């Protein structure tokens, strides 16, 4: 363990908030930035494309223009079909999938700081270049830019899993983990709400400059404040450093970490269950986060300003539930009410079966705009329980290889990010209510089947492939004492 510099000890006195909480806050802001940059196109695309004329459509298929003093959605100049729009929205996830496993491996070997930081920075740069790509190269350049954005953002969750495993003790994992992962909901809220306001006031280009700029600012602050683990942090309080070393342990990345046990991981049954739950979550989530603004604009006929507001409400509820469920999960485990495994299963089941029901229910609410928004809000609110459920399983199952586990599950789950927007475009050529209803029924089936698989075979216990070296220091000391005692007794036997 490296010696902490004297200047760092002196500087640590000025920090009131513990460094693990600062890291959690910066992790929260990392995901927030990642999601604002990811979802702002979902709002912008509704004003980029030529508005579909609904006058000749079945009155039951598409709702009449909004009469709630918010006008109807205005269109743009780009002749992009529903299928092409689906491809544009899904192209981000093509790049996103590719860098998941490399990002996890790099973070495990060299630490999560630069893996996370440079990933977000590159996403921010390509976000800033998005308006130029659209003006100069139409849909082709836009698709390429979105793929490059995905390549940068793919390292986010694997790197954060490695950082959380190195910084957050097991008894704080629920609340701090839920805080960090809750950045996805807050980012989606900001991305939808502010995009609607900014597009209405300043035009669609502004949203990409604004959110890309925020990503660059976050990078500068993060690189100064955060480090890959407590032992390499120069200005952490010595008392917090000792506490974290005792609770979590230390790891010398380049020398001590054994090669990734790929065979053991890929043949592990709880790992299969985790991947299934991730696919279910991502299928439902990506339909909502990518296509809900299109549903609001095309079917419910909301204006861009109202669309931003109503598309963000479900994620406000989702964030509240995700943070609250983290505290509840910690309490359930700490009080002995449920084991870690059963707590994760209950939270995951609640986050799958509930949204499946309310998502389909919203499609049967027809053109009752208030009821549709309420049902979608409940739907996404319940989905927030995922963040105290299967989202924490990689940290439970293997602190050493949490980055790799998160990379595998999130990477496979992200394939649905490629499939679902394009599939929605294919299934809704007329953007009608009846076509969308079938989309939600498919999501219902995927959510329920994957949740059943998780509830049967998932585990919240450390898996055999974890095989140390991150262990509580007390365990290390006990092992050393047993070894010394054994050697002493052996010496006595030989001398006698």
Coordinates of C-alpha atoms in Angstrom, one line a residue:
X1 CA 0.0 0.0 0.0
X2 CA 1.5 3.4 -1.1
X3 CA 2.3 6.0 1.5
X4 CA -0.1 9.0 1.5
X5 CA 1.7 12.3 0.8
X6 CA 1.8 14.9 3.6
X7 CA 0.3 17.6 1.3
X8 CA -2.6 15.3 0.6
X9 CA -3.3 14.8 4.3
X10 CA -3.2 18.5 4.8
X11 CA -5.6 19.1 1.9
X12 CA -8.0 16.4 3.1
X13 CA -9.0 18.5 6.1
X14 CA -10.9 20.8 3.8
X15 CA -13.1 18.1 2.5
X16 CA -16.2 17.7 4.7
X17 CA -17.9 15.0 2.5
X18 CA -16.2 11.6 2.5
X19 CA -14.3 10.8 -0.7
X20 CA -16.4 7.7 -1.4
X21 CA -19.5 9.9 -1.4
X22 CA -17.8 12.4 -3.6
X23 CA -17.0 9.5 -6.0
X24 CA -20.6 8.4 -5.9
X25 CA -21.9 11.9 -6.7
X26 CA -19.4 12.2 -9.6
X27 CA -20.5 8.8 -10.7
X28 CA -24.1 9.9 -10.6
X29 CA -23.2 13.0 -12.7
X30 CA -21.3 10.8 -15.1
X31 CA -24.4 8.7 -15.9
X32 CA -26.6 11.8 -15.9
X33 CA -24.3 13.4 -18.6
X34 CA -24.2 10.1 -20.5
X35 CA -28.0 9.8 -20.6
X36 CA -28.7 13.5 -21.5
X37 CA -26.3 13.2 -24.5
X38 CA -27.9 9.8 -25.4
X39 CA -31.6 10.8 -25.2
X40 CA -31.6 14.4 -26.5
X41 CA -31.8 13.0 -30.1
X42 CA -35.1 11.3 -29.2
X43 CA -36.7 14.7 -28.7
X44 CA -34.8 16.4 -31.5
X45 CA -35.8 13.8 -34.2
X46 CA -39.5 14.7 -33.7
X47 CA -38.8 18.2 -35.1
X48 CA -36.2 17.1 -37.6
X49 CA -38.5 14.9 -39.7
X50 CA -41.4 15.9 -41.9
X51 CA -44.6 15.6 -39.8
X52 CA -46.8 12.7 -40.8
X53 CA -50.3 13.8 -42.0
X54 CA -52.9 12.0 -39.9
X55 CA -56.0 13.4 -41.6
X56 CA -56.5 10.2 -43.7
X57 CA -55.8 7.8 -40.9
X58 CA -58.4 5.8 -38.9
X59 CA -59.7 8.1 -36.1
X60 CA -59.1 5.2 -33.6
X61 CA -55.5 4.7 -34.8
X62 CA -54.1 8.2 -34.2
X63 CA -55.4 10.7 -31.6
X64 CA -56.7 14.1 -32.6
X65 CA -54.5 17.1 -32.2
X66 CA -53.8 18.1 -28.6
X67 CA -56.4 20.4 -27.1
X68 CA -54.7 20.9 -23.7
X69 CA -53.3 24.4 -24.7
X70 CA -50.0 22.9 -25.8
X71 CA -50.6 22.7 -29.6
X72 CA -49.6 19.8 -31.8
X73 CA -46.1 18.6 -32.7
X74 CA -44.4 20.5 -35.5
X75 CA -42.3 18.7 -38.1
X76 CA -39.0 19.5 -39.9
X77 CA -37.5 19.1 -43.4
X78 CA -35.9 15.6 -43.4
X79 CA -37.7 12.9 -45.3
X80 CA -36.8 10.0 -42.9
X81 CA -39.1 7.0 -42.9
X82 CA -40.1 5.4 -39.5
X83 CA -37.7 2.5 -40.3
X84 CA -34.8 4.9 -40.9
X85 CA -35.7 6.8 -37.8
X86 CA -35.5 3.5 -35.9
X87 CA -32.1 2.8 -37.4
X88 CA -30.8 6.3 -36.4
X89 CA -32.0 5.9 -32.8
X90 CA -30.6 2.4 -32.6
X91 CA -27.2 3.2 -34.1
X92 CA -25.8 4.5 -30.8
X93 CA -26.1 1.1 -29.3
X94 CA -24.0 -0.5 -32.1
X95 CA -21.0 1.3 -30.8
X96 CA -22.2 1.0 -27.2
X97 CA -22.0 -2.8 -27.2
X98 CA -18.5 -2.9 -28.7
X99 CA -16.6 -1.2 -25.9
X100 CA -18.3 -2.8 -22.9
X101 CA -16.0 -5.8 -22.4
X102 CA -12.8 -3.9 -23.3
X103 CA -13.9 -1.1 -21.0
X104 CA -14.4 -3.5 -18.1
X105 CA -11.0 -5.2 -18.6
X106 CA -9.2 -1.9 -18.9
X107 CA -10.9 -0.6 -15.7
X108 CA -10.0 -3.8 -13.8
X109 CA -6.4 -3.7 -14.9
X110 CA -5.6 0.0 -14.7
X111 CA -8.5 1.5 -12.6
X112 CA -11.8 3.0 -13.5
X113 CA -10.8 6.7 -13.4
X114 CA -9.4 7.2 -16.9
X115 CA -11.6 4.5 -18.4
X116 CA -14.7 6.3 -17.3
X117 CA -13.4 9.9 -17.8
X118 CA -12.1 9.5 -21.4
X119 CA -15.2 7.6 -22.4
X120 CA -17.5 10.4 -21.3
X121 CA -15.2 13.0 -22.8
X122 CA -15.3 11.4 -26.2
X123 CA -19.1 11.1 -26.1
X124 CA -19.3 14.8 -25.3
X125 CA -17.0 15.7 -28.3
X126 CA -19.2 13.7 -30.7
X127 CA -22.4 15.2 -29.2
X128 CA -21.0 18.7 -30.0
X129 CA -20.3 17.6 -33.6
X130 CA -23.8 16.1 -34.1
X131 CA -25.4 19.3 -35.6
X132 CA -22.5 19.6 -38.1
X133 CA -23.0 15.9 -39.0
X134 CA -26.7 16.4 -39.7
X135 CA -26.2 19.5 -41.8
X136 CA -23.3 18.2 -43.8
X137 CA -24.2 14.5 -44.2
X138 CA -27.9 14.0 -43.4
X139 CA -28.8 10.6 -41.9
X140 CA -25.6 8.8 -43.0
X141 CA -23.3 11.1 -41.1
X142 CA -25.7 11.2 -38.1
X143 CA -25.6 7.4 -37.9
X144 CA -21.8 7.3 -38.0
X145 CA -21.7 10.0 -35.3
X146 CA -24.1 8.1 -33.0
X147 CA -22.1 4.9 -33.4
X148 CA -18.9 6.9 -32.3
X149 CA -20.8 8.3 -29.4
X150 CA -21.8 4.8 -28.4
X151 CA -18.2 3.6 -28.5
X152 CA -17.2 6.3 -26.0
X153 CA -20.2 5.7 -23.7
X154 CA -19.9 1.9 -23.6
X155 CA -17.2 2.0 -21.0
X156 CA -19.4 3.9 -18.5
X157 CA -21.1 1.1 -16.5
X158 CA -18.2 -1.3 -16.5
X159 CA -15.8 1.4 -15.2
X160 CA -18.3 2.5 -12.6
X161 CA -18.8 -1.0 -11.4
X162 CA -15.0 -1.3 -10.8
X163 CA -14.9 2.1 -9.0
X164 CA -17.9 1.1 -6.8
X165 CA -16.3 -2.3 -6.0
X166 CA -13.1 -0.5 -4.9
X167 CA -14.7 2.3 -3.0
X168 CA -18.1 1.2 -1.5
X169 CA -18.3 -1.2 1.5
X170 CA -20.9 -3.9 1.2
X171 CA -23.2 -2.4 3.9
X172 CA -23.4 0.9 1.9
X173 CA -23.7 -0.6 -1.5
X174 CA -27.5 -0.4 -1.8
X175 CA -27.9 3.4 -1.2
X176 CA -24.7 4.6 -2.9
X177 CA -25.1 2.1 -5.7
X178 CA -28.7 3.3 -6.2
X179 CA -27.6 6.9 -6.0
X180 CA -25.0 6.4 -8.8
X181 CA -27.2 4.3 -11.1
X182 CA -30.1 6.8 -10.5
X183 CA -28.2 9.2 -12.7
X184 CA -29.8 7.4 -15.6
X185 CA -33.2 8.5 -14.6
X186 CA -32.2 12.1 -13.7
X187 CA -30.3 12.3 -17.0
X188 CA -33.4 11.1 -18.9
X189 CA -35.5 13.6 -17.1
X190 CA -33.2 16.5 -17.9
X191 CA -32.6 15.2 -21.4
X192 CA -36.3 15.1 -22.2
X193 CA -37.5 18.2 -20.2
X194 CA -34.7 20.6 -21.1
X195 CA -34.6 19.4 -24.8
X196 CA -38.3 20.2 -25.2
X197 CA -37.7 23.7 -23.7
X198 CA -34.5 24.4 -25.5
X199 CA -35.8 23.2 -28.9
X200 CA -38.9 25.4 -28.5
X201 CA -36.8 28.4 -27.5
X202 CA -33.5 28.1 -29.4
X203 CA -33.8 25.4 -32.0
X204 CA -32.7 21.8 -32.1
X205 CA -29.0 22.4 -32.5
X206 CA -28.7 24.0 -29.1
X207 CA -29.5 20.9 -27.1
X208 CA -26.4 19.1 -28.5
X209 CA -24.1 22.1 -27.8
X210 CA -25.5 22.4 -24.2
X211 CA -25.3 18.7 -23.2
X212 CA -22.0 18.1 -24.9
X213 CA -20.5 21.2 -23.1
X214 CA -21.7 19.9 -19.8
X215 CA -19.9 16.6 -20.5
X216 CA -16.6 18.4 -21.0
X217 CA -17.0 20.4 -17.8
X218 CA -17.8 17.2 -15.9
X219 CA -14.6 15.6 -17.2
X220 CA -12.4 18.4 -15.9
X221 CA -13.9 18.3 -12.4
X222 CA -13.9 14.4 -12.2
X223 CA -10.2 14.1 -13.2
X224 CA -9.2 16.5 -10.4
X225 CA -11.4 15.0 -7.6
X226 CA -11.6 11.3 -8.2
X227 CA -9.2 8.4 -8.2
X228 CA -9.4 4.7 -9.0
X229 CA -9.2 3.4 -5.4
X230 CA -8.7 4.7 -1.8
X231 CA -4.9 3.8 -1.6
X232 CA -4.0 5.9 -4.7
X233 CA -6.1 8.9 -3.6
X234 CA -3.6 11.6 -2.4
X235 CA -6.0 13.7 -0.4
X236 CA -8.5 11.2 1.2
X237 CA -8.7 11.5 5.0
X238 CA -6.4 8.9 6.6
X239 CA -9.3 7.7 8.8
X240 CA -11.5 7.0 5.8
X241 CA -8.6 5.4 4.0
X242 CA -8.0 3.0 6.9
X243 CA -11.7 2.2 7.1
X244 CA -12.1 1.4 3.4
X245 CA -8.9 -0.8 3.4
X246 CA -10.2 -2.7 6.4
X247 CA -13.7 -3.2 4.9
X248 CA -12.9 -3.7 1.2
X249 CA -9.2 -4.6 1.1
X250 CA -6.5 -3.5 -1.4
X251 CA -5.6 -4.8 -4.8
X252 CA -2.4 -4.4 -6.9
X253 CA -4.1 -4.5 -10.3
X254 CA -1.2 -5.3 -12.6
X255 CA 0.4 -8.0 -10.4
X256 CA -2.2 -9.6 -8.1
X257 CA -5.4 -9.9 -10.2
X258 CA -5.6 -13.3 -11.8
X259 CA -6.6 -13.7 -15.5
X260 CA -10.4 -13.3 -16.0
X261 CA -12.0 -16.7 -15.5
X262 CA -14.1 -16.6 -18.6
X263 CA -15.1 -20.2 -18.6
X264 CA -16.3 -20.1 -15.0
X265 CA -18.2 -16.9 -15.6
X266 CA -19.9 -17.9 -18.8
X267 CA -21.0 -21.3 -17.4
X268 CA -22.3 -19.9 -14.1
X269 CA -26.1 -20.3 -13.8
X270 CA -26.7 -17.2 -11.7
X271 CA -24.8 -15.3 -14.4
X272 CA -27.3 -16.6 -17.0
X273 CA -30.1 -15.4 -14.8
X274 CA -28.5 -12.0 -14.5
X275 CA -28.1 -11.7 -18.2
X276 CA -31.8 -12.7 -18.7
X277 CA -33.0 -10.0 -16.3
X278 CA -30.7 -7.4 -18.0
X279 CA -32.3 -8.2 -21.3
X280 CA -35.8 -7.8 -19.9
X281 CA -35.0 -4.5 -18.2
X282 CA -33.2 -3.1 -21.3
X283 CA -36.0 -4.2 -23.6
X284 CA -38.6 -2.3 -21.6
X285 CA -36.4 0.6 -20.7
X286 CA -35.0 1.3 -24.2
X287 CA -38.5 1.2 -25.8
X288 CA -39.5 3.9 -23.3
X289 CA -36.3 6.0 -23.3
X290 CA -35.8 5.9 -27.0
X291 CA -39.4 5.9 -28.4
X292 CA -41.7 7.4 -25.7
X293 CA -41.1 10.9 -27.2
X294 CA -42.1 9.6 -30.6
X295 CA -45.2 8.0 -29.1
X296 CA -46.1 11.3 -27.4
X297 CA -45.6 13.2 -30.7
X298 CA -47.0 10.8 -33.3
X299 CA -49.9 9.1 -31.4
X300 CA -50.9 11.6 -28.7
X301 CA -50.0 14.6 -30.9
X302 CA -48.2 16.6 -28.1
X303 CA -46.1 19.7 -29.0
X304 CA -42.3 19.5 -28.5
X305 CA -42.6 21.6 -25.3
X306 CA -45.3 19.4 -23.8
X307 CA -43.6 16.3 -25.1
X308 CA -40.5 17.2 -23.1
X309 CA -42.5 17.7 -19.9
X310 CA -44.7 14.6 -20.2
X311 CA -41.9 12.3 -21.4
X312 CA -39.8 13.3 -18.4
X313 CA -42.5 12.6 -15.7
X314 CA -42.1 8.8 -15.7
X315 CA -38.3 9.1 -15.1
X316 CA -38.9 11.5 -12.1
X317 CA -40.9 8.7 -10.5
X318 CA -38.3 6.1 -11.6
X319 CA -35.5 8.0 -9.9
X320 CA -37.5 8.5 -6.6
X321 CA -38.3 4.7 -6.5
X322 CA -34.7 3.7 -7.4
X323 CA -33.2 5.7 -4.5
X324 CA -35.9 4.7 -2.1
X325 CA -35.6 1.0 -3.0
X326 CA -31.9 1.2 -2.4
X327 CA -32.5 2.2 1.3
X328 CA -35.2 -0.4 1.6
X329 CA -33.0 -3.1 0.2
X330 CA -30.1 -2.2 2.6
X331 CA -32.5 -2.3 5.5
X332 CA -34.0 -5.7 4.5
X333 CA -30.5 -7.2 4.3
X334 CA -29.1 -5.5 7.4
X335 CA -32.1 -6.4 9.6
X336 CA -32.0 -10.0 8.5
X337 CA -35.5 -9.8 7.1
X338 CA -34.3 -11.3 3.8
X339 CA -31.0 -12.6 2.4
X340 CA -29.2 -10.6 -0.3
X341 CA -30.3 -13.1 -2.9
X342 CA -34.0 -12.9 -2.0
X343 CA -33.9 -9.1 -1.7
X344 CA -32.5 -8.8 -5.2
X345 CA -35.2 -11.2 -6.5
X346 CA -38.0 -9.3 -4.9
X347 CA -36.8 -6.0 -6.2
X348 CA -36.2 -7.4 -9.7
X349 CA -39.7 -9.1 -9.8
X350 CA -41.4 -5.8 -8.7
X351 CA -39.4 -3.9 -11.4
X352 CA -40.5 -6.3 -14.2
X353 CA -44.1 -7.5 -13.6
X354 CA -45.4 -4.1 -12.6
X355 CA -44.1 -2.1 -15.6
X356 CA -45.2 -4.9 -18.0
X357 CA -48.8 -4.5 -16.8
X358 CA -48.9 -0.7 -16.8
X359 CA -47.2 -0.4 -20.1
X360 CA -49.9 -2.5 -21.8
X361 CA -52.6 -0.7 -19.8
X362 CA -51.4 2.7 -21.2
X363 CA -52.0 1.5 -24.8
X364 CA -55.6 0.6 -23.8
X365 CA -56.2 4.1 -22.3
X366 CA -56.5 5.3 -25.9
X367 CA -56.4 9.0 -26.4
X368 CA -57.0 9.9 -22.7
X369 CA -53.8 11.8 -22.4
X370 CA -53.9 12.3 -18.6
X371 CA -54.5 8.6 -18.0
X372 CA -51.8 7.6 -20.5
X373 CA -49.2 9.8 -18.8
X374 CA -50.2 8.5 -15.3
X375 CA -49.9 4.9 -16.4
X376 CA -46.5 5.4 -18.0
X377 CA -45.4 7.2 -14.9
X378 CA -46.4 4.3 -12.6
X379 CA -44.8 1.9 -15.2
X380 CA -41.4 3.6 -15.1
X381 CA -41.6 4.3 -11.4
X382 CA -41.8 0.6 -10.6
X383 CA -38.9 -0.1 -13.0
X384 CA -36.8 1.9 -10.6
X385 CA -36.7 -1.1 -8.2
X386 CA -34.3 -2.7 -10.7
X387 CA -31.5 -0.5 -9.3
X388 CA -31.7 -2.2 -5.9
X389 CA -32.2 -5.6 -7.6
X390 CA -30.3 -7.1 -10.5
X391 CA -28.3 -4.0 -11.2
X392 CA -26.3 -4.6 -8.0
X393 CA -25.8 -8.3 -8.6
X394 CA -22.4 -8.0 -10.4
X395 CA -21.0 -6.3 -7.2
X396 CA -22.6 -9.0 -5.0
X397 CA -21.4 -11.9 -7.2
X398 CA -17.8 -10.9 -7.7
X399 CA -16.1 -7.7 -6.3
X400 CA -12.9 -8.7 -8.2
X401 CA -14.6 -9.0 -11.6
X402 CA -17.5 -6.7 -11.2
X403 CA -16.4 -4.7 -14.2
X404 CA -16.3 -7.8 -16.4
X405 CA -19.7 -9.0 -15.1
X406 CA -21.3 -5.6 -15.7
X407 CA -19.7 -5.4 -19.2
X408 CA -21.1 -8.8 -20.2
X409 CA -24.6 -8.2 -18.8
X410 CA -24.9 -4.6 -19.9
X411 CA -23.3 -5.4 -23.3
X412 CA -25.7 -8.2 -24.1
X413 CA -28.6 -6.2 -22.7
X414 CA -27.6 -3.3 -24.9
X415 CA -28.1 -5.4 -28.0
X416 CA -31.8 -4.8 -27.3
X417 CA -31.0 -1.1 -27.7
X418 CA -30.1 -1.9 -31.3
X419 CA -33.1 -4.2 -31.8
X420 CA -36.0 -2.3 -30.1
X421 CA -35.9 1.1 -31.8
X422 CA -35.5 -0.5 -35.2
X423 CA -38.2 -3.0 -34.4
X424 CA -40.5 -0.3 -33.3
X425 CA -39.9 1.6 -36.6
X426 CA -40.7 -1.6 -38.5
X427 CA -43.8 -2.4 -36.4
X428 CA -45.2 1.1 -36.5
X429 CA -45.0 2.2 -40.2
X430 CA -48.1 4.4 -39.7
X431 CA -47.3 5.4 -36.1
X432 CA -50.8 4.4 -35.0
X433 CA -52.1 3.5 -31.6
X434 CA -53.0 0.0 -32.7
X435 CA -49.5 -0.7 -34.0
X436 CA -48.0 0.7 -30.8
X437 CA -50.2 -1.6 -28.7
X438 CA -48.6 -4.6 -30.3
X439 CA -45.1 -3.2 -29.4
X440 CA -46.1 -3.0 -25.7
X441 CA -47.5 -6.5 -25.7
X442 CA -44.2 -7.8 -27.0
X443 CA -42.4 -5.9 -24.2
X444 CA -44.8 -7.4 -21.7
X445 CA -43.8 -10.9 -22.8
X446 CA -40.1 -10.2 -22.7
X447 CA -40.2 -8.5 -19.2
X448 CA -42.2 -11.4 -17.6
X449 CA -40.2 -14.3 -19.1
X450 CA -36.8 -12.8 -18.2
X451 CA -38.0 -11.9 -14.6
X452 CA -39.2 -15.5 -14.0
X453 CA -35.7 -16.8 -15.1
X454 CA -34.0 -14.4 -12.7
X455 CA -36.3 -15.2 -9.7
X456 CA -35.6 -18.9 -10.1
X457 CA -31.8 -19.0 -10.6
X458 CA -30.3 -15.7 -9.5
X459 CA -27.8 -15.3 -6.6
X460 CA -26.7 -12.5 -4.4
X461 CA -23.8 -14.4 -2.9
X462 CA -20.1 -14.2 -3.9
X463 CA -19.5 -16.8 -6.7
X464 CA -16.6 -19.4 -6.7
X465 CA -14.9 -17.7 -9.6
X466 CA -14.3 -14.6 -7.6
X467 CA -11.2 -16.3 -5.9
X468 CA -9.9 -13.2 -3.9
X469 CA -7.7 -11.0 -3.8
X470 CA -10.2 -8.3 -2.7
X471 CA -11.2 -9.4 0.8
X472 CA -11.8 -7.7 4.1
X473 CA -8.5 -7.0 5.8
X474 CA -9.6 -8.8 9.0
X475 CA -9.8 -12.0 7.0
X476 CA -6.3 -11.5 5.6
X477 CA -4.9 -10.9 9.1
X478 CA -6.6 -14.1 10.5
X479 CA -5.2 -16.1 7.6
X480 CA -1.7 -14.8 8.2
X481 CA -2.0 -15.6 11.9
X482 CA -3.1 -19.2 11.2
X483 CA -0.2 -19.6 8.8
X484 CA 2.3 -18.3 11.4
X485 CA 0.8 -20.6 14.1
X486 CA 1.0 -23.5 11.7
X487 CA 4.6 -22.9 10.9
X488 CA 5.5 -22.5 14.6
X489 CA 3.8 -25.9 15.5
X490 CA 5.5 -27.5 12.6
X491 CA 8.9 -26.3 13.9
X492 CA 8.2 -27.5 17.4
X493 CA 7.3 -31.0 16.1
X494 CA 10.5 -31.2 14.1
X495 CA 12.7 -30.1 17.0
X496 CA 11.1 -32.6 19.3

